[in-house]
Amino acid sequence: MRKAAHLLQTGGLVVFPTETVYGLGADATNKTAVGNIFQAKGRPSDNPLIVHLSKIDQIKKWISEIPPLAEQLIKHFSPGPITYVMNHQGGFASNVTAGLSTVGIRIPEHPLALALLELADVPVAAPSANRSGRPSPTTANHVAEDLFGRVDMILDGGSSSVGVESTVVDVTGEIPLLLRPGGVTLEQLEAVVGGVLMDAGLTEKPRSPGMKYRHYAPKGEMWLVTGDGMVEKIQLISREKVAKGYRVGVLTTSENKGMYKGITTIACGSRMKPSSVAHGLYDALRKFDEMEVDFILSETFPEHGLYLSVMNRLNKAAEGKKIR
Ligand code: TXA
Ligand code: MG
């Protein structure tokens, strides 16, 4: 841990576990180090990074005016899977914020992440530790698949408990603006602040630059299957595709896994337990790549709670392709 902290302090790249996904960290005040994050990931430079801090009382060191709305949310949800977009006063390297007047701040809730942030005692800019466009990593093995040899150190903290990224919420206005659904659900936010606006990348010029890029994508062509008779539709289409010579994979849940005889299936969790589906989602997408599946049919979920975040990621992975 001391070596990892020293690497961060001296401009190195350290991958560390968080409760959401693994992060690719560098000192957020070191422009060269931050530039190396973009390079290692192959990330477009107009997509800003989140800054990670070890303690709530560190926020005021970097943000001079914390909006009351932010204070309220921080009290309820931090440390945790949530990122607050607030106005900054220029303390971070310019490439962290991609030139925006705002910055995303998060205090993760993972003992290794917190220990590292505390030891390093620098603000740590960290996007998810995947190559750009790949599913986010939820294990150190996923990280190694994408970034081995491109970073100075990978800390292995086992599998990330939440499994989808943090909720990104812009707190610069009167009403919170949800930019990316994540580990903290819309319903949880609403219970604290009443109304929440949504801009999860559906508009032409999304407020969160990252939402416009293809994301979380497996290599195979992926379609989401929705509506009545979902299982029957998947059975029919998968058989047709197999007959045409495709390697077909079905993304399913433990409840339905037995329904697709003779087809490659991956159950990412139990439909009755949204947290298990979120936890297993990215590993499942990566497994399809390993199996060299070239056509993926995915079950879908009702868009409430954590399933709103799961469906957001599935939609991106499938580039919005749906069979109704
Ligand atoms: O759970 C997480 O948030 C993980 C872990 C490592 O903390 N990090 C993560 O970072 O997912 P990244 O870079 O993969 O996603 C950050 C998202 C992007 O969509 C980015 O565009 C958005 O947050 N974002 C960052 N700063 C922003 C800002 N100032 N305004 C609007 N969106 C911002
Ligand atoms: Mg990412």
Coordinates of C-alpha atoms in Angstrom, one line a residue, residues 52-256:
H52 CA -11.7 10.6 -5.5
L53 CA -11.1 11.9 -2.0
S54 CA -10.7 9.9 1.2
K55 CA -12.9 12.0 3.5
I56 CA -16.0 14.2 3.4
D57 CA -14.2 17.0 5.0
Q58 CA -11.6 17.0 2.2
I59 CA -14.2 18.3 -0.2
K60 CA -14.1 21.8 1.0
K61 CA -10.4 22.0 0.3
W62 CA -11.1 21.7 -3.4
I63 CA -14.6 23.1 -3.8
S64 CA -15.1 26.5 -2.2
E65 CA -18.8 26.6 -2.4
I66 CA -20.5 23.3 -1.7
P67 CA -24.2 23.7 -2.6
P68 CA -26.7 22.9 0.3
L69 CA -28.2 20.3 -2.1
A70 CA -24.8 18.6 -2.2
E71 CA -24.4 18.8 1.6
Q72 CA -27.7 17.1 1.9
L73 CA -26.8 14.2 -0.5
I74 CA -23.3 13.8 0.9
K75 CA -24.7 13.4 4.4
H76 CA -26.9 10.5 3.2
F77 CA -24.8 8.7 0.5
S78 CA -21.1 9.4 1.0
P79 CA -18.8 7.5 1.3
G80 CA -20.6 5.4 -1.4
P81 CA -21.4 4.8 -5.0
I82 CA -22.2 8.4 -5.9
T83 CA -20.4 11.3 -7.7
Y84 CA -21.3 15.0 -7.3
V85 CA -20.7 17.4 -10.2
M86 CA -19.9 20.8 -8.7
N87 CA -18.2 24.0 -9.7
H88 CA -14.5 24.0 -9.1
Q89 CA -11.9 26.8 -8.7
G90 CA -9.2 25.3 -10.8
G91 CA -7.1 23.3 -8.3
F92 CA -7.0 20.2 -10.5
A93 CA -5.0 19.6 -13.7
S94 CA -7.0 21.0 -16.6
N95 CA -7.2 17.6 -18.4
V96 CA -9.1 16.1 -15.4
T97 CA -12.1 18.3 -16.1
A98 CA -11.7 18.4 -19.9
G99 CA -11.9 22.2 -19.6
L100 CA -15.3 22.2 -17.9
S101 CA -16.1 24.6 -15.1
T102 CA -17.4 21.6 -13.1
V103 CA -15.7 18.5 -11.6
G104 CA -17.1 15.2 -10.3
I105 CA -16.1 14.3 -6.8
R106 CA -16.6 10.9 -5.1
I107 CA -15.7 9.4 -1.8
P108 CA -15.7 5.6 -2.4
E109 CA -16.6 3.1 0.2
H110 CA -14.0 0.4 -0.1
P111 CA -11.3 -0.2 2.6
L112 CA -8.5 -0.5 0.1
A113 CA -9.5 2.6 -1.9
L114 CA -9.9 4.6 1.3
A115 CA -6.6 3.4 2.7
L116 CA -4.8 4.3 -0.5
L117 CA -6.4 7.7 -0.8
E118 CA -5.5 8.5 2.8
L119 CA -1.9 7.3 2.5
A120 CA -1.3 9.0 -0.8
D121 CA -2.9 12.2 0.5
V122 CA -3.5 13.6 -3.0
P123 CA -6.8 13.9 -4.8
V124 CA -7.0 10.9 -7.2
A125 CA -8.5 11.2 -10.7
A126 CA -9.8 7.8 -11.7
P127 CA -12.0 6.6 -14.5
S128 CA -13.0 2.9 -14.7
A129 CA -9.9 0.8 -15.3
N130 CA -10.9 -0.6 -18.7
R131 CA -9.7 0.1 -22.2
S132 CA -12.2 2.7 -23.6
G133 CA -15.3 1.0 -25.0
R134 CA -14.9 -2.3 -23.0
P135 CA -17.1 -3.3 -20.1
S136 CA -15.9 -1.7 -16.8
P137 CA -13.7 -4.1 -14.7
T138 CA -15.1 -5.6 -11.5
T139 CA -12.1 -7.8 -10.8
A140 CA -8.3 -7.4 -10.9
N141 CA -8.3 -10.0 -13.7
H142 CA -10.6 -7.9 -15.8
V143 CA -8.2 -5.0 -15.3
A144 CA -5.2 -7.2 -16.3
E145 CA -7.0 -8.2 -19.5
D146 CA -7.2 -4.6 -20.6
L147 CA -4.3 -2.8 -19.0
F148 CA -1.5 -5.2 -18.1
G149 CA 1.8 -3.5 -19.0
R150 CA 0.1 -0.1 -19.4
V151 CA -0.1 0.8 -15.7
D152 CA 2.5 0.8 -12.8
M153 CA 0.5 -1.3 -10.3
I154 CA -2.8 -3.1 -10.0
L155 CA -4.1 -3.6 -6.4
D156 CA -6.3 -6.7 -6.2
G157 CA -9.2 -6.3 -3.7
G158 CA -11.4 -9.1 -5.0
S159 CA -14.6 -8.5 -6.9
S160 CA -16.4 -5.1 -6.6
S161 CA -19.6 -5.5 -4.6
V162 CA -21.9 -3.1 -6.4
G163 CA -20.7 -4.0 -9.9
V164 CA -22.0 -0.9 -11.8
E165 CA -20.4 2.6 -11.7
S166 CA -21.4 5.4 -9.3
T167 CA -24.5 7.5 -9.8
V168 CA -23.4 10.8 -11.3
V169 CA -25.5 13.8 -10.2
D170 CA -25.1 17.4 -11.1
V171 CA -25.8 19.5 -7.9
T172 CA -25.0 22.9 -9.4
G173 CA -28.8 23.8 -9.8
E174 CA -31.8 24.0 -7.6
I175 CA -32.9 20.4 -8.4
P176 CA -30.4 17.6 -8.8
L177 CA -29.7 16.5 -12.3
L178 CA -29.1 12.8 -12.7
L179 CA -26.4 12.3 -15.4
R180 CA -25.7 8.6 -15.0
P181 CA -27.8 6.2 -13.0
G182 CA -25.6 4.0 -10.8
G183 CA -25.1 2.4 -7.4
V184 CA -27.3 4.9 -5.6
T185 CA -30.8 4.6 -7.1
L186 CA -33.1 7.3 -8.4
E187 CA -35.6 6.3 -5.7
Q188 CA -33.0 6.7 -3.0
L189 CA -32.2 10.2 -4.3
E190 CA -35.8 11.1 -4.5
A191 CA -36.4 10.0 -0.9
V192 CA -33.9 12.5 0.3
V193 CA -34.5 15.5 -2.1
G194 CA -37.9 15.1 -3.6
G195 CA -37.6 15.8 -7.3
V196 CA -34.7 14.7 -9.5
L197 CA -34.2 15.7 -13.2
M198 CA -32.8 13.2 -15.6
D199 CA -30.3 13.6 -18.5
A200 CA -28.7 10.2 -18.8
G201 CA -27.3 10.7 -22.3
L202 CA -30.6 10.6 -24.1
T203 CA -30.3 14.1 -25.5
E204 CA -28.2 15.1 -28.4
K205 CA -25.7 17.1 -26.3
P206 CA -25.6 15.2 -23.0
R207 CA -24.4 17.2 -20.0
S208 CA -22.2 14.2 -19.0
P209 CA -19.7 14.0 -21.9
G210 CA -19.0 10.3 -21.3
M211 CA -22.6 9.3 -22.1
K212 CA -22.3 9.9 -25.8
Y213 CA -19.6 7.3 -26.3
R214 CA -20.2 3.6 -27.0
H215 CA -19.6 1.8 -23.8
Y216 CA -19.6 -1.4 -21.9
A217 CA -19.7 -3.2 -25.2
P218 CA -19.0 -6.9 -25.8
K219 CA -17.4 -7.8 -29.1
G220 CA -20.4 -9.7 -30.4
E221 CA -23.5 -8.0 -31.8
M222 CA -26.0 -7.5 -29.0
W223 CA -29.8 -7.1 -28.9
L224 CA -32.1 -6.6 -26.0
V225 CA -35.3 -8.5 -26.0
T226 CA -38.2 -6.8 -24.3
G227 CA -42.0 -7.2 -23.7
D228 CA -44.4 -10.1 -23.3
G229 CA -43.0 -13.5 -24.3
M230 CA -39.4 -12.4 -23.8
V231 CA -38.2 -15.9 -23.1
E232 CA -40.1 -17.4 -26.1
K233 CA -38.7 -14.7 -28.4
I234 CA -35.2 -15.4 -27.3
Q235 CA -35.8 -19.2 -27.8
L236 CA -37.0 -18.6 -31.3
I237 CA -34.4 -16.1 -32.5
S238 CA -31.5 -18.0 -30.9
R239 CA -32.5 -21.2 -32.7
E240 CA -32.8 -19.4 -36.0
K241 CA -29.4 -17.7 -35.6
V242 CA -27.7 -21.0 -34.6
A243 CA -29.2 -22.6 -37.7
K244 CA -27.6 -19.9 -39.7
G245 CA -24.2 -20.7 -38.2
Y246 CA -23.9 -17.9 -35.6
R247 CA -22.3 -18.5 -32.2
V248 CA -25.2 -17.3 -30.1
G249 CA -25.1 -16.3 -26.4
V250 CA -28.0 -15.5 -24.1
L251 CA -27.6 -13.2 -21.2
T252 CA -30.1 -14.5 -18.6
T253 CA -30.7 -14.9 -14.9
S254 CA -30.7 -18.0 -12.7
E255 CA -34.5 -18.2 -12.9
N256 CA -34.5 -18.6 -16.7

